[in-house]
Amino acid sequence: MDIWQELEAQHARIGDRSILELFMDPKRAEGFSLHSDGMMLDYAKTNIDAETRALLVALAEGAGLEARREAMFTGARINTTEDRAVLHVALRAGDDAQIMVDGADVMAQVRATRARACAFAEDVRSGRFAGQAGRITDVVNIGIGGSDLGPAMATLALAPFHDGPRVHYVSNVDGAHIQDVLARLDPERTLVIVASKTFTTIETMTNAQTARDWMAAKVSDPGAQFAAVSTAQERTAAFGIAPERVFGFEDWVGGRYSLWGPIGLALMIAVGAERFGEFLAGGRAMDDHFRTAPLGANMPVLLALVGVWHNQICGHATRAVLPYDQRLARLPAYLQQLEMESNGKRVALDGSDLPRHSGPVVWGEPGTNGQHAFFQLIHQGTRVVPCEFLLAARGHEPHLAHQHRLLVANCLAQSEALLRGRSLDEARATLAAKGLEGAALEEQARHRVFPGNRPSTTLIYPQLTPFVLGQIIALYEHRVFVEGVILGLNSFDQWGVELGKELAQSLGPVLDGQASAVDKDGSTRQLLSFVQGHDG
Ligand code: F6P
């Protein structure tokens, strides 16, 4: 029996065992939680016991996790389908770090670019860099996917630290997006950052041109109010952005892992270089933990193993991310790209079919809003949705501490309700207390039953600071890495996005009336003709 089979057998043995009964062990909570630099992950409310955990850790060991982890941190070309190293960790490495790729230390370049980006951010913040009419009041980051979701999520998360110009994010090729953002801004006081690793992404290049036209209508030298972040410096030059405002990075930084470098420029401008440095330090602290803690006491590893248990072993196809932290409202969207673009693959590293399901569907919304929307299904639906709660012990609004207490109470109540549920007898007793009896009571009671025994984890931290945000994001990055290693796939390519891009290109000329739709299927032809019938 291999370890996967042992885990499946373990799952069959456990069946629907009560998670609540695991708490008969007074050490359950302590034994099934982990700490890293002031942050705690509590996974005691899952059906994982010591034996299951040992099997899961053995699964990670058997997948060669430790060697793969070292290979990543030391610059080996582990992204084999693109023949690249995977070194987003270099972007947050300390001053004394040395990381070799193809025999050369990459850190000097990383540090130089970081220093240049930070200096530019401070120039924008202080007014040393100005627009045609003076100080920059607004920054527009144009990018999509990893060139948008990370900085947009982090800018919102760090709102209490925001003391620079206003920062806006435009991603969608839908003209409505850029229209609604630019309509509120003064081009003479706006800086546009075009963020694109490849500088070819159609959405970004189209929006960049729209922004340039908008700027050119009022500003005599519009290119002077543009900056670019990209690996493709010849393309940024062709777009007319002067090299001193171009911030490069290397192809060993994946788009969805790029927030730590110059793709974070808009965030740097919002919160300043010092706060951005604290964010990097948080990521670095999680790197150190991930690299050194034993697998069974390693937060990213355990979070990944909980995920593998729920998805590949228990068969729960989705995972809800539920930050009880309004400023993490964009975290679920960010994690959708991080996790689903990384581990949504159907072939293993060697090209063979994946023997098990790939990563789960990730979705979520902040609490308490989600409670009034989809929690009904989480509590009483027929499918189990493992939930991941995130919670700060302290908010940033001391004068609203009573609201924070309500937020905390709600978060803890939800995981408790998922764990305990409410039995038929308890439902009956509640109804009886309200005066119902007989058939009327019986008719109502079953609707008020909560099966309970539904798993959740809670990541709890003192307060959402730049350092803590860095820890959280690095935690999830490494979790994705560990899950990818266990599943035996390449977490660092994204070939699955290509086909749709190619077909969109072929449909452009059809919509422009310059090509025929004859080779398209009937449904696509019908939709095209609907659009053409309503065009203009
Ligand atoms: O289409 C997917 C993708 O390649 C993502 O992986 C990436 O984050 C996004 O597009 C944007 O790419 P770029 O930064 O090159 O514009």
mmCIF file with all atom_site columns, N, CA, C and O in Angstrom, residues 286-325:
data_model
loop_
_atom_site.group_PDB
_atom_site.id
_atom_site.type_symbol
_atom_site.label_atom_id
_atom_site.label_alt_id
_atom_site.label_comp_id
_atom_site.label_asym_id
_atom_site.label_entity_id
_atom_site.label_seq_id
_atom_site.pdbx_PDB_ins_code
_atom_site.Cartn_x
_atom_site.Cartn_y
_atom_site.Cartn_z
_atom_site.occupancy
_atom_site.B_iso_or_equiv
_atom_site.pdbx_formal_charge
_atom_site.auth_seq_id
_atom_site.auth_comp_id
_atom_site.auth_asym_id
_atom_site.auth_atom_id
_atom_site.pdbx_PDB_model_num
ATOM 1   N N  . MET A 1 286 ? 8.382   34.379 7.021  1.00 0.00 ? 286 MET A N  1
ATOM 2   C CA . MET A 1 286 ? 7.685   33.136 6.673  1.00 0.00 ? 286 MET A CA 1
ATOM 3   C C  . MET A 1 286 ? 8.604   32.224 5.855  1.00 0.00 ? 286 MET A C  1
ATOM 4   O O  . MET A 1 286 ? 8.575   31.000 6.012  1.00 0.00 ? 286 MET A O  1
ATOM 5   N N  . ASP A 1 287 ? 9.450   32.820 5.002  1.00 0.00 ? 287 ASP A N  1
ATOM 6   C CA . ASP A 1 287 ? 10.411  32.004 4.251  1.00 0.00 ? 287 ASP A CA 1
ATOM 7   C C  . ASP A 1 287 ? 11.321  31.241 5.210  1.00 0.00 ? 287 ASP A C  1
ATOM 8   O O  . ASP A 1 287 ? 11.584  30.051 5.036  1.00 0.00 ? 287 ASP A O  1
ATOM 9   N N  . ASP A 1 288 ? 11.822  31.960 6.221  1.00 0.00 ? 288 ASP A N  1
ATOM 10  C CA . ASP A 1 288 ? 12.746  31.324 7.176  1.00 0.00 ? 288 ASP A CA 1
ATOM 11  C C  . ASP A 1 288 ? 12.039  30.176 7.897  1.00 0.00 ? 288 ASP A C  1
ATOM 12  O O  . ASP A 1 288 ? 12.606  29.097 8.085  1.00 0.00 ? 288 ASP A O  1
ATOM 13  N N  . HIS A 1 289 ? 10.809  30.445 8.298  1.00 0.00 ? 289 HIS A N  1
ATOM 14  C CA . HIS A 1 289 ? 10.035  29.403 8.989  1.00 0.00 ? 289 HIS A CA 1
ATOM 15  C C  . HIS A 1 289 ? 9.847   28.199 8.053  1.00 0.00 ? 289 HIS A C  1
ATOM 16  O O  . HIS A 1 289 ? 10.088  27.049 8.444  1.00 0.00 ? 289 HIS A O  1
ATOM 17  N N  . PHE A 1 290 ? 9.438   28.476 6.831  1.00 0.00 ? 290 PHE A N  1
ATOM 18  C CA . PHE A 1 290 ? 9.159   27.396 5.875  1.00 0.00 ? 290 PHE A CA 1
ATOM 19  C C  . PHE A 1 290 ? 10.414  26.572 5.593  1.00 0.00 ? 290 PHE A C  1
ATOM 20  O O  . PHE A 1 290 ? 10.367  25.345 5.456  1.00 0.00 ? 290 PHE A O  1
ATOM 21  N N  . ARG A 1 291 ? 11.538  27.275 5.548  1.00 0.00 ? 291 ARG A N  1
ATOM 22  C CA . ARG A 1 291 ? 12.780  26.588 5.175  1.00 0.00 ? 291 ARG A CA 1
ATOM 23  C C  . ARG A 1 291 ? 13.368  25.786 6.323  1.00 0.00 ? 291 ARG A C  1
ATOM 24  O O  . ARG A 1 291 ? 14.096  24.824 6.093  1.00 0.00 ? 291 ARG A O  1
ATOM 25  N N  . THR A 1 292 ? 13.030  26.175 7.561  1.00 0.00 ? 292 THR A N  1
ATOM 26  C CA . THR A 1 292 ? 13.739  25.553 8.686  1.00 0.00 ? 292 THR A CA 1
ATOM 27  C C  . THR A 1 292 ? 12.854  24.713 9.624  1.00 0.00 ? 292 THR A C  1
ATOM 28  O O  . THR A 1 292 ? 13.369  23.804 10.271 1.00 0.00 ? 292 THR A O  1
ATOM 29  N N  . ALA A 1 293 ? 11.575  25.006 9.714  1.00 0.00 ? 293 ALA A N  1
ATOM 30  C CA . ALA A 1 293 ? 10.752  24.271 10.690 1.00 0.00 ? 293 ALA A CA 1
ATOM 31  C C  . ALA A 1 293 ? 10.542  22.830 10.215 1.00 0.00 ? 293 ALA A C  1
ATOM 32  O O  . ALA A 1 293 ? 10.358  22.591 9.020  1.00 0.00 ? 293 ALA A O  1
ATOM 33  N N  . PRO A 1 294 ? 10.550  21.876 11.138 1.00 0.00 ? 294 PRO A N  1
ATOM 34  C CA . PRO A 1 294 ? 10.279  20.487 10.747 1.00 0.00 ? 294 PRO A CA 1
ATOM 35  C C  . PRO A 1 294 ? 8.919   20.394 10.057 1.00 0.00 ? 294 PRO A C  1
ATOM 36  O O  . PRO A 1 294 ? 8.008   21.164 10.387 1.00 0.00 ? 294 PRO A O  1
ATOM 37  N N  . LEU A 1 295 ? 8.779   19.466 9.119  1.00 0.00 ? 295 LEU A N  1
ATOM 38  C CA . LEU A 1 295 ? 7.560   19.434 8.300  1.00 0.00 ? 295 LEU A CA 1
ATOM 39  C C  . LEU A 1 295 ? 6.286   19.399 9.137  1.00 0.00 ? 295 LEU A C  1
ATOM 40  O O  . LEU A 1 295 ? 5.311   20.073 8.825  1.00 0.00 ? 295 LEU A O  1
ATOM 41  N N  . GLY A 1 296 ? 6.298   18.628 10.213 1.00 0.00 ? 296 GLY A N  1
ATOM 42  C CA . GLY A 1 296 ? 5.085   18.494 11.027 1.00 0.00 ? 296 GLY A CA 1
ATOM 43  C C  . GLY A 1 296 ? 4.755   19.740 11.829 1.00 0.00 ? 296 GLY A C  1
ATOM 44  O O  . GLY A 1 296 ? 3.676   19.841 12.411 1.00 0.00 ? 296 GLY A O  1
ATOM 45  N N  . ALA A 1 297 ? 5.692   20.681 11.904 1.00 0.00 ? 297 ALA A N  1
ATOM 46  C CA . ALA A 1 297 ? 5.452   21.914 12.664 1.00 0.00 ? 297 ALA A CA 1
ATOM 47  C C  . ALA A 1 297 ? 5.644   23.125 11.767 1.00 0.00 ? 297 ALA A C  1
ATOM 48  O O  . ALA A 1 297 ? 5.998   24.211 12.220 1.00 0.00 ? 297 ALA A O  1
ATOM 49  N N  . ASN A 1 298 ? 5.405   22.912 10.488 1.00 0.00 ? 298 ASN A N  1
ATOM 50  C CA . ASN A 1 298 ? 5.707   23.932 9.496  1.00 0.00 ? 298 ASN A CA 1
ATOM 51  C C  . ASN A 1 298 ? 4.376   24.462 8.937  1.00 0.00 ? 298 ASN A C  1
ATOM 52  O O  . ASN A 1 298 ? 3.584   23.715 8.365  1.00 0.00 ? 298 ASN A O  1
ATOM 53  N N  . MET A 1 299 ? 4.130   25.752 9.126  1.00 0.00 ? 299 MET A N  1
ATOM 54  C CA . MET A 1 299 ? 2.792   26.292 8.833  1.00 0.00 ? 299 MET A CA 1
ATOM 55  C C  . MET A 1 299 ? 2.364   26.126 7.367  1.00 0.00 ? 299 MET A C  1
ATOM 56  O O  . MET A 1 299 ? 1.270   25.609 7.105  1.00 0.00 ? 299 MET A O  1
ATOM 57  N N  . PRO A 1 300 ? 3.192   26.529 6.397  1.00 0.00 ? 300 PRO A N  1
ATOM 58  C CA . PRO A 1 300 ? 2.751   26.305 5.008  1.00 0.00 ? 300 PRO A CA 1
ATOM 59  C C  . PRO A 1 300 ? 2.557   24.827 4.700  1.00 0.00 ? 300 PRO A C  1
ATOM 60  O O  . PRO A 1 300 ? 1.631   24.450 3.972  1.00 0.00 ? 300 PRO A O  1
ATOM 61  N N  . VAL A 1 301 ? 3.405   23.977 5.270  1.00 0.00 ? 301 VAL A N  1
ATOM 62  C CA . VAL A 1 301 ? 3.285   22.538 5.000  1.00 0.00 ? 301 VAL A CA 1
ATOM 63  C C  . VAL A 1 301 ? 1.984   22.010 5.581  1.00 0.00 ? 301 VAL A C  1
ATOM 64  O O  . VAL A 1 301 ? 1.219   21.311 4.911  1.00 0.00 ? 301 VAL A O  1
ATOM 65  N N  . LEU A 1 302 ? 1.690   22.381 6.831  1.00 0.00 ? 302 LEU A N  1
ATOM 66  C CA . LEU A 1 302 ? 0.454   21.887 7.450  1.00 0.00 ? 302 LEU A CA 1
ATOM 67  C C  . LEU A 1 302 ? -0.790  22.412 6.739  1.00 0.00 ? 302 LEU A C  1
ATOM 68  O O  . LEU A 1 302 ? -1.752  21.675 6.519  1.00 0.00 ? 302 LEU A O  1
ATOM 69  N N  . LEU A 1 303 ? -0.742  23.681 6.346  1.00 0.00 ? 303 LEU A N  1
ATOM 70  C CA . LEU A 1 303 ? -1.903  24.238 5.643  1.00 0.00 ? 303 LEU A CA 1
ATOM 71  C C  . LEU A 1 303 ? -2.121  23.479 4.327  1.00 0.00 ? 303 LEU A C  1
ATOM 72  O O  . LEU A 1 303 ? -3.254  23.176 3.948  1.00 0.00 ? 303 LEU A O  1
ATOM 73  N N  . ALA A 1 304 ? -1.012  23.150 3.658  1.00 0.00 ? 304 ALA A N  1
ATOM 74  C CA . ALA A 1 304 ? -1.111  22.382 2.412  1.00 0.00 ? 304 ALA A CA 1
ATOM 75  C C  . ALA A 1 304 ? -1.654  20.982 2.697  1.00 0.00 ? 304 ALA A C  1
ATOM 76  O O  . ALA A 1 304 ? -2.507  20.471 1.963  1.00 0.00 ? 304 ALA A O  1
ATOM 77  N N  . LEU A 1 305 ? -1.177  20.358 3.763  1.00 0.00 ? 305 LEU A N  1
ATOM 78  C CA . LEU A 1 305 ? -1.617  18.990 4.063  1.00 0.00 ? 305 LEU A CA 1
ATOM 79  C C  . LEU A 1 305 ? -3.104  18.960 4.433  1.00 0.00 ? 305 LEU A C  1
ATOM 80  O O  . LEU A 1 305 ? -3.825  18.031 4.044  1.00 0.00 ? 305 LEU A O  1
ATOM 81  N N  . VAL A 1 306 ? -3.552  19.992 5.141  1.00 0.00 ? 306 VAL A N  1
ATOM 82  C CA . VAL A 1 306 ? -4.998  20.088 5.430  1.00 0.00 ? 306 VAL A CA 1
ATOM 83  C C  . VAL A 1 306 ? -5.750  20.181 4.101  1.00 0.00 ? 306 VAL A C  1
ATOM 84  O O  . VAL A 1 306 ? -6.786  19.531 3.900  1.00 0.00 ? 306 VAL A O  1
ATOM 85  N N  . GLY A 1 307 ? -5.205  20.972 3.173  1.00 0.00 ? 307 GLY A N  1
ATOM 86  C CA . GLY A 1 307 ? -5.846  21.122 1.865  1.00 0.00 ? 307 GLY A CA 1
ATOM 87  C C  . GLY A 1 307 ? -5.887  19.804 1.104  1.00 0.00 ? 307 GLY A C  1
ATOM 88  O O  . GLY A 1 307 ? -6.922  19.442 0.522  1.00 0.00 ? 307 GLY A O  1
ATOM 89  N N  . VAL A 1 308 ? -4.785  19.070 1.110  1.00 0.00 ? 308 VAL A N  1
ATOM 90  C CA . VAL A 1 308 ? -4.729  17.782 0.394  1.00 0.00 ? 308 VAL A CA 1
ATOM 91  C C  . VAL A 1 308 ? -5.705  16.792 1.041  1.00 0.00 ? 308 VAL A C  1
ATOM 92  O O  . VAL A 1 308 ? -6.426  16.067 0.354  1.00 0.00 ? 308 VAL A O  1
ATOM 93  N N  . TRP A 1 309 ? -5.741  16.784 2.341  1.00 0.00 ? 309 TRP A N  1
ATOM 94  C CA . TRP A 1 309 ? -6.673  15.889 3.053  1.00 0.00 ? 309 TRP A CA 1
ATOM 95  C C  . TRP A 1 309 ? -8.110  16.185 2.611  1.00 0.00 ? 309 TRP A C  1
ATOM 96  O O  . TRP A 1 309 ? -8.859  15.286 2.237  1.00 0.00 ? 309 TRP A O  1
ATOM 97  N N  . HIS A 1 310 ? -8.482  17.452 2.621  1.00 0.00 ? 310 HIS A N  1
ATOM 98  C CA . HIS A 1 310 ? -9.874  17.789 2.293  1.00 0.00 ? 310 HIS A CA 1
ATOM 99  C C  . HIS A 1 310 ? -10.186 17.577 0.816  1.00 0.00 ? 310 HIS A C  1
ATOM 100 O O  . HIS A 1 310 ? -11.264 17.083 0.485  1.00 0.00 ? 310 HIS A O  1
ATOM 101 N N  . ASN A 1 311 ? -9.250  17.936 -0.046 1.00 0.00 ? 311 ASN A N  1
ATOM 102 C CA . ASN A 1 311 ? -9.545  17.888 -1.485 1.00 0.00 ? 311 ASN A CA 1
ATOM 103 C C  . ASN A 1 311 ? -9.297  16.492 -2.044 1.00 0.00 ? 311 ASN A C  1
ATOM 104 O O  . ASN A 1 311 ? -10.226 15.809 -2.499 1.00 0.00 ? 311 ASN A O  1
ATOM 105 N N  . GLN A 1 312 ? -8.058  16.037 -1.997 1.00 0.00 ? 312 GLN A N  1
ATOM 106 C CA . GLN A 1 312 ? -7.738  14.779 -2.684 1.00 0.00 ? 312 GLN A CA 1
ATOM 107 C C  . GLN A 1 312 ? -8.207  13.542 -1.908 1.00 0.00 ? 312 GLN A C  1
ATOM 108 O O  . GLN A 1 312 ? -8.521  12.528 -2.514 1.00 0.00 ? 312 GLN A O  1
ATOM 109 N N  . ILE A 1 313 ? -8.253  13.613 -0.590 1.00 0.00 ? 313 ILE A N  1
ATOM 110 C CA . ILE A 1 313 ? -8.647  12.416 0.173  1.00 0.00 ? 313 ILE A CA 1
ATOM 111 C C  . ILE A 1 313 ? -10.151 12.426 0.500  1.00 0.00 ? 313 ILE A C  1
ATOM 112 O O  . ILE A 1 313 ? -10.858 11.470 0.215  1.00 0.00 ? 313 ILE A O  1
ATOM 113 N N  . CYS A 1 314 ? -10.640 13.525 1.071  1.00 0.00 ? 314 CYS A N  1
ATOM 114 C CA . CYS A 1 314 ? -12.069 13.543 1.444  1.00 0.00 ? 314 CYS A CA 1
ATOM 115 C C  . CYS A 1 314 ? -12.965 13.882 0.247  1.00 0.00 ? 314 CYS A C  1
ATOM 116 O O  . CYS A 1 314 ? -14.181 13.692 0.323  1.00 0.00 ? 314 CYS A O  1
ATOM 117 N N  . GLY A 1 315 ? -12.395 14.432 -0.814 1.00 0.00 ? 315 GLY A N  1
ATOM 118 C CA . GLY A 1 315 ? -13.175 14.706 -2.024 1.00 0.00 ? 315 GLY A CA 1
ATOM 119 C C  . GLY A 1 315 ? -13.963 16.008 -1.994 1.00 0.00 ? 315 GLY A C  1
ATOM 120 O O  . GLY A 1 315 ? -14.906 16.179 -2.766 1.00 0.00 ? 315 GLY A O  1
ATOM 121 N N  . HIS A 1 316 ? -13.584 16.942 -1.125 1.00 0.00 ? 316 HIS A N  1
ATOM 122 C CA . HIS A 1 316 ? -14.268 18.245 -1.103 1.00 0.00 ? 316 HIS A CA 1
ATOM 123 C C  . HIS A 1 316 ? -13.636 19.130 -2.187 1.00 0.00 ? 316 HIS A C  1
ATOM 124 O O  . HIS A 1 316 ? -12.458 19.476 -2.102 1.00 0.00 ? 316 HIS A O  1
ATOM 125 N N  . ALA A 1 317 ? -14.436 19.487 -3.185 1.00 0.00 ? 317 ALA A N  1
ATOM 126 C CA . ALA A 1 317 ? -13.858 20.091 -4.392 1.00 0.00 ? 317 ALA A CA 1
ATOM 127 C C  . ALA A 1 317 ? -13.565 21.578 -4.266 1.00 0.00 ? 317 ALA A C  1
ATOM 128 O O  . ALA A 1 317 ? -12.854 22.140 -5.083 1.00 0.00 ? 317 ALA A O  1
ATOM 129 N N  . THR A 1 318 ? -14.139 22.219 -3.250 1.00 0.00 ? 318 THR A N  1
ATOM 130 C CA . THR A 1 318 ? -13.892 23.666 -3.142 1.00 0.00 ? 318 THR A CA 1
ATOM 131 C C  . THR A 1 318 ? -13.356 24.009 -1.759 1.00 0.00 ? 318 THR A C  1
ATOM 132 O O  . THR A 1 318 ? -13.423 23.209 -0.830 1.00 0.00 ? 318 THR A O  1
ATOM 133 N N  . ARG A 1 319 ? -12.873 25.211 -1.667 1.00 0.00 ? 319 ARG A N  1
ATOM 134 C CA . ARG A 1 319 ? -12.294 25.701 -0.410 1.00 0.00 ? 319 ARG A CA 1
ATOM 135 C C  . ARG A 1 319 ? -12.727 27.160 -0.271 1.00 0.00 ? 319 ARG A C  1
ATOM 136 O O  . ARG A 1 319 ? -12.506 27.952 -1.184 1.00 0.00 ? 319 ARG A O  1
ATOM 137 N N  . ALA A 1 320 ? -13.375 27.479 0.844  1.00 0.00 ? 320 ALA A N  1
ATOM 138 C CA . ALA A 1 320 ? -13.809 28.872 1.040  1.00 0.00 ? 320 ALA A CA 1
ATOM 139 C C  . ALA A 1 320 ? -12.776 29.618 1.878  1.00 0.00 ? 320 ALA A C  1
ATOM 140 O O  . ALA A 1 320 ? -12.353 29.139 2.926  1.00 0.00 ? 320 ALA A O  1
ATOM 141 N N  . VAL A 1 321 ? -12.369 30.783 1.391  1.00 0.00 ? 321 VAL A N  1
ATOM 142 C CA . VAL A 1 321 ? -11.450 31.652 2.130  1.00 0.00 ? 321 VAL A CA 1
ATOM 143 C C  . VAL A 1 321 ? -12.286 32.791 2.688  1.00 0.00 ? 321 VAL A C  1
ATOM 144 O O  . VAL A 1 321 ? -12.902 33.543 1.929  1.00 0.00 ? 321 VAL A O  1
ATOM 145 N N  . LEU A 1 322 ? -12.308 32.906 4.009  1.00 0.00 ? 322 LEU A N  1
ATOM 146 C CA . LEU A 1 322 ? -13.254 33.811 4.658  1.00 0.00 ? 322 LEU A CA 1
ATOM 147 C C  . LEU A 1 322 ? -12.534 34.757 5.608  1.00 0.00 ? 322 LEU A C  1
ATOM 148 O O  . LEU A 1 322 ? -12.440 34.496 6.817  1.00 0.00 ? 322 LEU A O  1
ATOM 149 N N  . PRO A 1 323 ? -11.979 35.847 5.052  1.00 0.00 ? 323 PRO A N  1
ATOM 150 C CA . PRO A 1 323 ? -11.293 36.785 5.944  1.00 0.00 ? 323 PRO A CA 1
ATOM 151 C C  . PRO A 1 323 ? -12.303 37.600 6.747  1.00 0.00 ? 323 PRO A C  1
ATOM 152 O O  . PRO A 1 323 ? -13.141 38.296 6.152  1.00 0.00 ? 323 PRO A O  1
ATOM 153 N N  . TYR A 1 324 ? -12.245 37.496 8.056  1.00 0.00 ? 324 TYR A N  1
ATOM 154 C CA . TYR A 1 324 ? -13.054 38.394 8.885  1.00 0.00 ? 324 TYR A CA 1
ATOM 155 C C  . TYR A 1 324 ? -12.208 39.644 9.067  1.00 0.00 ? 324 TYR A C  1
ATOM 156 O O  . TYR A 1 324 ? -11.691 39.944 10.152 1.00 0.00 ? 324 TYR A O  1
ATOM 157 N N  . ASP A 1 325 ? -12.036 40.311 7.966  1.00 0.00 ? 325 ASP A N  1
ATOM 158 C CA . ASP A 1 325 ? -11.113 41.435 7.883  1.00 0.00 ? 325 ASP A CA 1
ATOM 159 C C  . ASP A 1 325 ? -11.459 42.131 6.572  1.00 0.00 ? 325 ASP A C  1
ATOM 160 O O  . ASP A 1 325 ? -11.059 41.678 5.496  1.00 0.00 ? 325 ASP A O  1
#
